[in-house]
Coordinates of C-alpha atoms in Angstrom, one line a residue:
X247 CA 99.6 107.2 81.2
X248 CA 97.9 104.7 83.8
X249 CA 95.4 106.6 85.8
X250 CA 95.6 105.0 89.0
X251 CA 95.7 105.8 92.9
X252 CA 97.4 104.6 96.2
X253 CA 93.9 103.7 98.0
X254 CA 78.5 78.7 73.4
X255 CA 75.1 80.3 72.0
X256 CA 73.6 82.7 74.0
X257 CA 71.3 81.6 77.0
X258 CA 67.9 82.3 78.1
X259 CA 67.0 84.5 81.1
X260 CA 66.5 82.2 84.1
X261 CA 62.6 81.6 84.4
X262 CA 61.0 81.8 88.2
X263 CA 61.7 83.7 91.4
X264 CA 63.4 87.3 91.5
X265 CA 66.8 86.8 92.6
X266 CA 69.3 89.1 93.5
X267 CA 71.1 89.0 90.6
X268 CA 67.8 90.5 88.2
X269 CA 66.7 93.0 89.8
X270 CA 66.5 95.0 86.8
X271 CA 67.3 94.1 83.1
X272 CA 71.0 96.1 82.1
X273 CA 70.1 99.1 80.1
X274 CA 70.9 98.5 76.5
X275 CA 70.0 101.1 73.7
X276 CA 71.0 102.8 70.1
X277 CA 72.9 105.2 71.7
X278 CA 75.6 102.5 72.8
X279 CA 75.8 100.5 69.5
X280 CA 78.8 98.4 70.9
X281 CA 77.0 97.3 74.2
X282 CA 73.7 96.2 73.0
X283 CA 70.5 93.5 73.6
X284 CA 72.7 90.4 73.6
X285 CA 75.5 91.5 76.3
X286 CA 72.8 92.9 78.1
X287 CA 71.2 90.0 78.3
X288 CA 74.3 87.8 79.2
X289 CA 75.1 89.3 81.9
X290 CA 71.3 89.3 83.1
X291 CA 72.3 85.5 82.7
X292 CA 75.7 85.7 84.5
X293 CA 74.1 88.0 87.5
X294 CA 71.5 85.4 87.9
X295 CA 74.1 82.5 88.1
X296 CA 76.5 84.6 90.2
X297 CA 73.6 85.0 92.8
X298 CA 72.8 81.4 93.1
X299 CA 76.5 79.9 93.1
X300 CA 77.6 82.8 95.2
X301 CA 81.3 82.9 96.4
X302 CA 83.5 80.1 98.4
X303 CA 85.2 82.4 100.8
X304 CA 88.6 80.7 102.0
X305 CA 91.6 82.2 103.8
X306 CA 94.0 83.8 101.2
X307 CA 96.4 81.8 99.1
X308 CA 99.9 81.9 100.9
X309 CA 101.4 83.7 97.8
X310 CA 99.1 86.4 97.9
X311 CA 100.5 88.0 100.7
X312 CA 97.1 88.8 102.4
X313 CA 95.8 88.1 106.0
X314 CA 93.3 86.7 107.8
X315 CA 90.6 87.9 109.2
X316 CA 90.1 88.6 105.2
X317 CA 89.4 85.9 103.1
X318 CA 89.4 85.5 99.1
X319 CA 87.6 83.5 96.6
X320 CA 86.7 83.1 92.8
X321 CA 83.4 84.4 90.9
X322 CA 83.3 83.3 87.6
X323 CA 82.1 85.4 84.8
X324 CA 81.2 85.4 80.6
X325 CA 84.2 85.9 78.2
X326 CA 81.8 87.0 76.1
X327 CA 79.0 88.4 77.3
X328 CA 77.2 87.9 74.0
X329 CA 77.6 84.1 75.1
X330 CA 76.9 84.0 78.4
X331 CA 77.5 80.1 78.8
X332 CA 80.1 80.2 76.8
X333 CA 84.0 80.0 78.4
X334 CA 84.2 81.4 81.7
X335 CA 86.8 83.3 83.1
X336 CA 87.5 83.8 86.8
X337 CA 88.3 87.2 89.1
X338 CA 89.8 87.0 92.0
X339 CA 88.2 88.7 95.1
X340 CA 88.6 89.5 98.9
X341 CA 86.9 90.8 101.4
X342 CA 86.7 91.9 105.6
X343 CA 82.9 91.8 107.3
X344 CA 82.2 95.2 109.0
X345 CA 83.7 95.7 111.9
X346 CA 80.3 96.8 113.6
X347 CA 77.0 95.1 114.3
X348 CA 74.8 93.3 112.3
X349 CA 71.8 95.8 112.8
X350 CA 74.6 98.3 111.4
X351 CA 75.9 96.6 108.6
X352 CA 75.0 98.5 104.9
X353 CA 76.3 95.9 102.7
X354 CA 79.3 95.5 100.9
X355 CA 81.7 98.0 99.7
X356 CA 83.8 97.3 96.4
X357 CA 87.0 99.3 94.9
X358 CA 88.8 100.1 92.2
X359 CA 91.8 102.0 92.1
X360 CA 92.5 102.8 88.4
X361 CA 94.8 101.8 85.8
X362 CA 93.1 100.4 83.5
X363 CA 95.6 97.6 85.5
X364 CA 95.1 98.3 88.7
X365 CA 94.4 95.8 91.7
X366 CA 92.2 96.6 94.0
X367 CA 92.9 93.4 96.5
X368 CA 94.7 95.4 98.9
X369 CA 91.0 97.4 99.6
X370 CA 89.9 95.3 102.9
X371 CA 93.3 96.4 104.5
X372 CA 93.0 99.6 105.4
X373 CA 90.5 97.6 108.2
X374 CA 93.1 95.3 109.2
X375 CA 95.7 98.1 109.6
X376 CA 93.1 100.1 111.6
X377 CA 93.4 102.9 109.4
X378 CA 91.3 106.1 111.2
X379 CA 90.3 107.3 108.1
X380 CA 88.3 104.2 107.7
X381 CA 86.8 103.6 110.7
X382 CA 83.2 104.9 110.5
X383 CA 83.2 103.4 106.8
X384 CA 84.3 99.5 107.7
X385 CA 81.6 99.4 111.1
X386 CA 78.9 99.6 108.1
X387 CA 80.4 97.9 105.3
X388 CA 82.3 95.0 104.3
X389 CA 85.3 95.9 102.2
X390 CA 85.6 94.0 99.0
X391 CA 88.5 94.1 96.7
X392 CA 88.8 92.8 93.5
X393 CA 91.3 91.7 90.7
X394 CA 89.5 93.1 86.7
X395 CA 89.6 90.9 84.4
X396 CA 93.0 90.2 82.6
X397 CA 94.4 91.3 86.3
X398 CA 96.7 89.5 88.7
X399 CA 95.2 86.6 90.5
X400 CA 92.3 86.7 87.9
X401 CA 92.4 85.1 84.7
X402 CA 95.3 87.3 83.5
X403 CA 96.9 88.4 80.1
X404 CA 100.5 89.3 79.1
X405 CA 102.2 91.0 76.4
X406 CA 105.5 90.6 76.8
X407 CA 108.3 88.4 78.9
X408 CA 107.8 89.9 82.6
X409 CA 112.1 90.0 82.9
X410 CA 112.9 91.2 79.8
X411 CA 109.8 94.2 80.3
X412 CA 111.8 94.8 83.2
X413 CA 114.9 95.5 82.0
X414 CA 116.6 98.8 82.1
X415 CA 117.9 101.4 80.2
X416 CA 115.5 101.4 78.4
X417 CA 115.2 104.8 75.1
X418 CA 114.9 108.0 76.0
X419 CA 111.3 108.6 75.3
X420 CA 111.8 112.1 74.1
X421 CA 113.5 111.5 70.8
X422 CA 116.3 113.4 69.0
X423 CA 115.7 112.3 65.5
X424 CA 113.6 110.9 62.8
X425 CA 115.4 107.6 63.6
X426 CA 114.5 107.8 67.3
X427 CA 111.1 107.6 66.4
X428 CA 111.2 105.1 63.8
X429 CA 112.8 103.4 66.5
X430 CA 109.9 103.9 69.2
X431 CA 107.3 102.8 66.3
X432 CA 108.6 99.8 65.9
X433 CA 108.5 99.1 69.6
X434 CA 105.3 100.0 70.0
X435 CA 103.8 97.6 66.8
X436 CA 105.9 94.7 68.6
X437 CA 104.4 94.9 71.9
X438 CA 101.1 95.0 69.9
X439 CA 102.1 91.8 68.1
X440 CA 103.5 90.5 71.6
X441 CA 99.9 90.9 73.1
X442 CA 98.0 89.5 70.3
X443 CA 100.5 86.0 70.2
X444 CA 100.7 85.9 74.4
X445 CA 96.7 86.7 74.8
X446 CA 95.0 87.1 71.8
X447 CA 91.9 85.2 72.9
X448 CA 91.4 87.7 75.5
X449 CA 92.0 90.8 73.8
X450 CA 87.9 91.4 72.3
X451 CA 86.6 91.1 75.6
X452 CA 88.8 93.6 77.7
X453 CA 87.0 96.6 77.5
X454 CA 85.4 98.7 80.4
X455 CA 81.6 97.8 79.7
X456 CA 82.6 94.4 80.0
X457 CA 84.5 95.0 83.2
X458 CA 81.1 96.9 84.4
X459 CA 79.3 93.5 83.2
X460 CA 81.8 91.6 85.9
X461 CA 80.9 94.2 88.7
X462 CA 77.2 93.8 88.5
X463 CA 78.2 89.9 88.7
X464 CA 80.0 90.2 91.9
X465 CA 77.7 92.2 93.1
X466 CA 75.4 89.6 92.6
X467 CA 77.5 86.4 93.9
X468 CA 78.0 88.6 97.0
X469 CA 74.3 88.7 97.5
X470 CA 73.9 92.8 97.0
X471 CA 70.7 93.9 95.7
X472 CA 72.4 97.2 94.7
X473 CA 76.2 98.2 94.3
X474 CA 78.0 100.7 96.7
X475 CA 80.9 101.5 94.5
X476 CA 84.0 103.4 95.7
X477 CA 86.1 103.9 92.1
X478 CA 89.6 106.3 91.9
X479 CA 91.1 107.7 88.9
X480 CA 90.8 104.9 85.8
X481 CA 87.8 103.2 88.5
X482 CA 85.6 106.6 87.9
X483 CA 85.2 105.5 84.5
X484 CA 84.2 101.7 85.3
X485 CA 81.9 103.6 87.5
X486 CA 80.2 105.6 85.2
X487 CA 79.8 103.0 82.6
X488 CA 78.5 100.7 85.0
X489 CA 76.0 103.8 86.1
X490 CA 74.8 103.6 82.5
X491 CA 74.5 100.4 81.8
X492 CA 73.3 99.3 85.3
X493 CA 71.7 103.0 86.6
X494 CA 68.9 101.2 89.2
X495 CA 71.4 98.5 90.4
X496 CA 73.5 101.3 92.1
X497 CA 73.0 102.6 95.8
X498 CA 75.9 104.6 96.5
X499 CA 78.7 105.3 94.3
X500 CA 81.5 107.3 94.9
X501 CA 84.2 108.6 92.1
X502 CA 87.2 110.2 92.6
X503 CA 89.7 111.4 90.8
X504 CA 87.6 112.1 87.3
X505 CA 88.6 110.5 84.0
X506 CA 86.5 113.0 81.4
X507 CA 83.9 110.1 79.6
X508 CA 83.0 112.3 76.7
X509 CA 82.8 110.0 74.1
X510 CA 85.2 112.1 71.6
X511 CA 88.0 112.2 74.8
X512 CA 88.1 108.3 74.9
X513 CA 91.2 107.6 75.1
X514 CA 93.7 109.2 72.7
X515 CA 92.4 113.0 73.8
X516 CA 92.4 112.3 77.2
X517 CA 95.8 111.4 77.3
X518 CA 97.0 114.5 75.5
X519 CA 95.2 116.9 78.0
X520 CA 97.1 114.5 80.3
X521 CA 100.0 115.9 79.6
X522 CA 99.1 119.6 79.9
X523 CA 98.0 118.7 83.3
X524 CA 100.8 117.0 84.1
X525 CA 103.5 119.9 83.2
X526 CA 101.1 122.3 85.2
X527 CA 101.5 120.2 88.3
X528 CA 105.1 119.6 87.5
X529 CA 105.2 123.3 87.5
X530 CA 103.8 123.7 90.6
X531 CA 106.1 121.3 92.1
X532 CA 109.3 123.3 90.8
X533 CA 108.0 126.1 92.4
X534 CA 107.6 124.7 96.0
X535 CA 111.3 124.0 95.1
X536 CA 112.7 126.9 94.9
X537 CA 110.7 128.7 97.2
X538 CA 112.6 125.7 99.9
X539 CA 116.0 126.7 98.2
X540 CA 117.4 126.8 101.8
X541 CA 116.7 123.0 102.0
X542 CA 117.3 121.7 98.4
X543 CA 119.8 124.2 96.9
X544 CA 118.4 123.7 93.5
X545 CA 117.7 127.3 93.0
X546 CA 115.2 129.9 94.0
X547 CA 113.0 130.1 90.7
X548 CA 111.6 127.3 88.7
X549 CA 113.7 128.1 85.7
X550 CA 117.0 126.9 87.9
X551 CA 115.2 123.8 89.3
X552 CA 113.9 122.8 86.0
X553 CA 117.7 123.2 84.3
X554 CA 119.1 120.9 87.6
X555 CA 116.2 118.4 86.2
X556 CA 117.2 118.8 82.5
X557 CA 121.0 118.1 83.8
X558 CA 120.4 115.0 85.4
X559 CA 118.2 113.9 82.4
X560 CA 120.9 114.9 80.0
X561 CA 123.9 113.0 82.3
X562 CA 121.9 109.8 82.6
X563 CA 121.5 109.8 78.8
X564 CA 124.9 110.4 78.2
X565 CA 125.7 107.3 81.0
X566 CA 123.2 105.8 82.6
X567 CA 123.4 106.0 86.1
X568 CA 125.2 102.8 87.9
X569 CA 124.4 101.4 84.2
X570 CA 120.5 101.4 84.7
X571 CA 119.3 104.6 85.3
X572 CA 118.7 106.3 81.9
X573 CA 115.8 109.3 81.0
X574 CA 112.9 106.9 81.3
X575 CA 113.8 105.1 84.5
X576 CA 114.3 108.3 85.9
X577 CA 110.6 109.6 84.8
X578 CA 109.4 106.7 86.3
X579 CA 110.4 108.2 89.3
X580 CA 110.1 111.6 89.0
X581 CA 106.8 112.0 87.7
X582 CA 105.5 110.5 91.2
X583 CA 105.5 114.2 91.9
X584 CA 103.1 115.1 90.0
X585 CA 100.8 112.6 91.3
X586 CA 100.9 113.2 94.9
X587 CA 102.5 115.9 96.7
X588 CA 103.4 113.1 99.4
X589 CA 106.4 113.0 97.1
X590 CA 107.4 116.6 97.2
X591 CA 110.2 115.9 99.3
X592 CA 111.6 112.9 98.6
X593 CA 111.9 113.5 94.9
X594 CA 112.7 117.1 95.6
X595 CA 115.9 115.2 98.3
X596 CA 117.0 113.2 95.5
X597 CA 117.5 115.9 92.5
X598 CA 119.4 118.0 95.4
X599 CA 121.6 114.9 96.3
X600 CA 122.2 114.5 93.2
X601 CA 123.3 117.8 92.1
X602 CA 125.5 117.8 95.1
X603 CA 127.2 114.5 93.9
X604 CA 125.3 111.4 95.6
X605 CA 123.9 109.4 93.1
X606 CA 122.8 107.1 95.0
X607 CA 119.1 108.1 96.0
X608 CA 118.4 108.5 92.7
X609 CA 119.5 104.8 91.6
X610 CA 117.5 103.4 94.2
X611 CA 114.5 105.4 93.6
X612 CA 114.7 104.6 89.4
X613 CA 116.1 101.4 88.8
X614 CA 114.5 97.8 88.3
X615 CA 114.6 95.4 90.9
X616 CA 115.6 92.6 88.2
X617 CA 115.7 90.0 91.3
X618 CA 112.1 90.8 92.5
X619 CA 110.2 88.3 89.6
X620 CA 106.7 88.7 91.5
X621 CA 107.2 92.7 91.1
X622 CA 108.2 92.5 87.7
X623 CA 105.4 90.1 87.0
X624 CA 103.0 92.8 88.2
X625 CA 104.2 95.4 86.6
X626 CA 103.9 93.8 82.9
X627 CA 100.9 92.7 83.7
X628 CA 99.5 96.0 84.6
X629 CA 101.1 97.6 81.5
X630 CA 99.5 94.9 79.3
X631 CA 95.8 95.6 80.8
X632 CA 96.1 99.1 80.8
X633 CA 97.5 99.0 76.9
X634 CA 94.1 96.3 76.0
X635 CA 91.8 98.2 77.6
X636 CA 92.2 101.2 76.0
X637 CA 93.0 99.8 72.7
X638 CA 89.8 98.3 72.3
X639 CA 87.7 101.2 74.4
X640 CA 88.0 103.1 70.9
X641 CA 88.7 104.0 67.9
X642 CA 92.2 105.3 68.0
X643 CA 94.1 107.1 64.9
X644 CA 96.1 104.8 62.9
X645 CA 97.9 107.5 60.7
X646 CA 101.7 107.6 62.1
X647 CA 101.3 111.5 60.7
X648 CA 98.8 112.5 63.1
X649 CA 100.5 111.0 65.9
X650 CA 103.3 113.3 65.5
X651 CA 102.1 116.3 64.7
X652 CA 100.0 116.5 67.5
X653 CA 102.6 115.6 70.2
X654 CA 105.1 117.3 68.1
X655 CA 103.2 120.6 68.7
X656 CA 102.3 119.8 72.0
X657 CA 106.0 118.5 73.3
X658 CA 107.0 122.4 72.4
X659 CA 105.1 123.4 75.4
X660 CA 104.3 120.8 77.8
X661 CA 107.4 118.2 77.5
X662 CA 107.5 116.6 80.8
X663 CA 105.7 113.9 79.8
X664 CA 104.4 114.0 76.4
X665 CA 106.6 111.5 74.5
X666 CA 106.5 108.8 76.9
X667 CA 102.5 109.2 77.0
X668 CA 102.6 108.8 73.6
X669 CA 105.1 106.2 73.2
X670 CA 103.4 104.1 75.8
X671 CA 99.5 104.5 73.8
X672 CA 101.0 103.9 70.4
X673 CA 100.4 100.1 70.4
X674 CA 96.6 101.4 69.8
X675 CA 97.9 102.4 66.4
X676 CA 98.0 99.0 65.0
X677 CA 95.8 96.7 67.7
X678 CA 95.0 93.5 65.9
X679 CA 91.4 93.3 67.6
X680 CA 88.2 95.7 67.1
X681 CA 88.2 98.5 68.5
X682 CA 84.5 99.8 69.8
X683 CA 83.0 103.0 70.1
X684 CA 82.8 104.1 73.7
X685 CA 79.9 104.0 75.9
X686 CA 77.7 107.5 75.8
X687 CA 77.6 108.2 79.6
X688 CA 74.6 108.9 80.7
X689 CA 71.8 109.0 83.6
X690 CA 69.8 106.5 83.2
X691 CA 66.3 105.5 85.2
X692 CA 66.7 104.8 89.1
X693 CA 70.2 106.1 89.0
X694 CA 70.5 107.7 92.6
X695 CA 72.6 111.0 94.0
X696 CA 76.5 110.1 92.4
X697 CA 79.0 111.6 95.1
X698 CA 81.9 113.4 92.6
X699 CA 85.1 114.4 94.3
X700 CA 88.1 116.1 92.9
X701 CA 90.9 118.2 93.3
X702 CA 91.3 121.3 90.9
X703 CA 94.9 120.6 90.2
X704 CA 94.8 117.0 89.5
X705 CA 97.3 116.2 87.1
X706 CA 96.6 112.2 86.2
X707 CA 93.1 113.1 85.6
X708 CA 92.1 116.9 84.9
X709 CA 89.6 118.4 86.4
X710 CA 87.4 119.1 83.4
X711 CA 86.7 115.4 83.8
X712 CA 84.6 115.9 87.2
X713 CA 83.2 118.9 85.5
X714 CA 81.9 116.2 82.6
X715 CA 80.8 113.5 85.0
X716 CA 78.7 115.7 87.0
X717 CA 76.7 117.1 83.9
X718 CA 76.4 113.2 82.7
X719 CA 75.1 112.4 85.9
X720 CA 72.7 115.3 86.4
X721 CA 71.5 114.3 89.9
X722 CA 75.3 114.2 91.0
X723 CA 76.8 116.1 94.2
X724 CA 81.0 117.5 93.0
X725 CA 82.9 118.0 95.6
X726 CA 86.1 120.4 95.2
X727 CA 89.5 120.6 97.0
X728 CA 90.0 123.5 95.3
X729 CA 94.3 124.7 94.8
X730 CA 95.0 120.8 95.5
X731 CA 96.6 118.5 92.8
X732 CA 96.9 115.3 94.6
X733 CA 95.8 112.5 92.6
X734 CA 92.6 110.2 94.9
X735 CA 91.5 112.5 97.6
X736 CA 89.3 110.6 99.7
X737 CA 91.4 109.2 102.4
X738 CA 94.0 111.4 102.7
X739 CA 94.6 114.3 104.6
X740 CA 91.8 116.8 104.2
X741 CA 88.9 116.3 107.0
X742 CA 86.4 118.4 104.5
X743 CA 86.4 115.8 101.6
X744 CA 86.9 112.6 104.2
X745 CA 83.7 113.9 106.5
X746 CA 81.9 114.5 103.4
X747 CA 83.1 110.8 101.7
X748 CA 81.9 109.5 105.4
X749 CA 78.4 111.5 105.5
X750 CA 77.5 110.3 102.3
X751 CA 78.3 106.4 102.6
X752 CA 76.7 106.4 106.5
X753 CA 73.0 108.4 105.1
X754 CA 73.6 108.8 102.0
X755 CA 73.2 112.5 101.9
X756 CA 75.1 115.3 100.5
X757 CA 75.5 119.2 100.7
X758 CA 72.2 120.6 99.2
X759 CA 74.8 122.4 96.4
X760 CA 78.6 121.5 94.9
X761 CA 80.7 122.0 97.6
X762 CA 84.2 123.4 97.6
X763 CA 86.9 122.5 100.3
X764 CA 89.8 124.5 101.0
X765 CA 93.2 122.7 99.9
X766 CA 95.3 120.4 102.7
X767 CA 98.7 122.2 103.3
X768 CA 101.4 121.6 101.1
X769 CA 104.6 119.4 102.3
X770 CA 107.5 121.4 104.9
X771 CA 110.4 120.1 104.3

């Protein structure tokens, strides 16, 4: 399941004069086998480059749908960090000044939202729309966005036809039979084959160390001596590999939203604890349900909202709903609450129409837009990143066997969304590239205070994650909304984690201990 949130040879080191781009070698070492001397050493060579070329900022292609003030632009960056002059590849980036004076200005500010997949273009804004959350932030910092490599408007990768990806219904994920998983297998090994014939040559090199690598090279071209990082969900990982692998080139970093970077959880164990996290929050949505009976009529305890749930899946598998609207369309939808409680009610208004009749919310909330091509070119393109990325992060199992006992045993209890998780990770099984071991997160010399926020209840990313990270990062600040489940906290509604997100970006300091926040409210219908 994406984790992502609504916010040649090799060359020599350039000789001569510090630039911004070297102001300490990468970190390379036995401990990270897969990211050693060489990479290291290209993207010393990249950095260097990056700071010298720098960026040609120009109002935003037409097509991209983004404004001026902000402006976009292209760094270029290694394929293959092992060959730095090698071919290039090219991200796509945008940014907005700071909206305050010069004398305030604290540099440059870059996001990621998650995925592995996710854009983060749409970062510079939440200046533009003069969003109050925001406000102290964007007087001291430009905001940067930026398309990962294989994203978007950067050099991107594809695994499948965008309009056939689209179309709908497709299988129930949770199967009936043997058949209905032979059936999913063979999906799965296709779109494997799909993404080595439509982008094999890219395939090696998307990984997250190499993703850090093209941080620490925008970082550069924007002429940053040190990174302030804001990363969400899938991004807190990027984050805390480019912590290790570039520890004195950071100057604030925020992460939010906590992927768990224990070596032995990358990838194929964090996405089963996904799923136990996910039925606890679905859980927890059923009950705010039923305790609203009066409103939704879908019964007063979470057994009788979960059977209204189990109804609609079971009619839309029997018929689809206006003939594109089957089980997996409609967990599409559904498992938005989950994420973020923003979607209590309207999810919670749907199921209820539906069980009075109207099937109409429920169509337009679950089916494909088949006409939109620029949609549907997104979303198979995000679906292809996140699937490279963490095929080649790790070693995942490749014995059919042990892929369904464990979600066999785990569907029993938690069966919201185990199938479709693993359905959706199973290309892994038989990825035609190498598949490294992950980077050992760690705190490396000169890495400063790491500001950790999280809400107990997360579902996308569990919390045991931020409870990871911070003993990873041992100088590290954790910051709780503790009872909450919403999935990328800073920036939403709770003034303890937004004051403290504020504090620390403006001075840089923390609470002098872990801090816990009482939870925001939960919706009123």
């Amino acid at each position: 399941m994406r984790r992502t949130a609504v916010l040649g040879s090799a060359g020599t080191l350039i000789a001569g004069t510090l630039m911004v781009g070297a102001i300490a070698a990468p970190v390379a070492n036995a401990d990270n086998r897969d990211h050693g001397w060489s990479e290291a050493r290209g993207a010393q060579v990249a950095a260097d480059r990056a700071a010298k070329q720098g960026i040609n900022w120009t109002d935003c292609p037409a097509d991209w749908a983004i404004a001026k003030p902000i402006q976009c632009g292209y760094v270029s960056v290694p394929l293959d960090y092992s060959r730095p002059n090698g071919k290039q590849i090219k991200l796509a980036v945008d940014r907005i000044g700071n909206t305050g004076t010069k004398a305030e200005r604290q540099g440059a500010l870059i996001y990621n939202p998650g995925g592995p997949g996710g854009s983060g273009m749409r970062f510079p804004t939440r200046v533009t729309t003069k969003n109050p959350l925001w406000t102290n932030t964007s007087k001291a910092y430009d905001f940067v966005g930026f398309d990962p490599r294989g994203v978007g408007h950067s050099t991107p990768i594809s695994c499948v036809d965008p309009q056939e990806y689209a179309k709908a219904p497709k299988a129930d994920p949770v199967p009936s039979s043997e058949a209905d998983k032979r059936a999913q297998r063979k999906l799965a090994a296709e779109y494997a084959d799909g993404c080595a014939e439509r982008s094999g040559w890219m395939l090696p090199y998307m990984t997250t160390p190499n993703t850090a690598r093209d941080l620490d090279v925008i970082r550069a071209a924007l002429g940053e001596k040190k990174l302030n990082y804001l990363g969400v969900s899938y991004g807190t990982y990027l984050g805390a590999v480019y912590g290790t692998l570039f520890p004195s080139h950071v100057r604030r970093m925020i992460v939010d939203s906590v992927v768990n970077p224990d070596q032995d959880n990358i990838w194929y164990q964090a996405n089963l604890e996904q799923d136990v996290a996910f039925q606890a929050r679905w859980n927890e949505w059923e009950d705010w349900v039923a305790k609203y009976d009066s409103k939704f009529h879908l019964g007063t305890t979470r057994a009788q909202v979960e059977a209204q749930w189990l109804k609609l899946r079971a009619d839309a598998k029997k018929s689809p709903l206006d003939g594109k609207v089957g089980p997996a369309e409609l967990l599409g939808y559904f498992q938005k609450a989950p994420y973020y409680d923003s979607y209590w009610v309207p999810v919670a208004k749907a199921l209820s129409a539906y069980a009075a009749g109207d099937i109409k919310p429920v169509v337009a909330a679950s089916a494909p837009d088949m006409s939109d091509i620029a949609g549907n070119i997104a979303s198979e393109n995000g679906n292809a990143v996140y699937t490279a990325v963490e095929c080649a992060d790790a070693k995942w199992p490749t014995s059919w066997r042990k892929w369904d006992r464990d979600n066999t045993k785990l569907n029993k209890d938690y069966p919201f969304l185990t199938w479709s998780n693993a359905w959706m990770n199973l290309p892994c099984a038989t990825w035609s590239t190498k598949q490294q071991n992950p980077v050992e997160v760690k705190t490396g010399k000169g890495l400063p205070q790491v500001l950790i926020v999280q809400s107990t209840n997360d579902a996308a990313t569990p919390f045991q994650g931020a409870v990871e990270l911070h003993k990873a990062f041992k100088n590290s600040r954790l910051v709780i909304e503790k009872g909450a489940g919403s999935h990328g906290v800073t920036g939403l509604v709770n003034p303890c984690i937004n004051s403290r997100v504020d504090d620390y970006l403006l001075t840089g300091k923390t609470d002098k201990a872990d801090y816990t926040c009482t939870p925001h409210a939960t919706p009123v219908p």
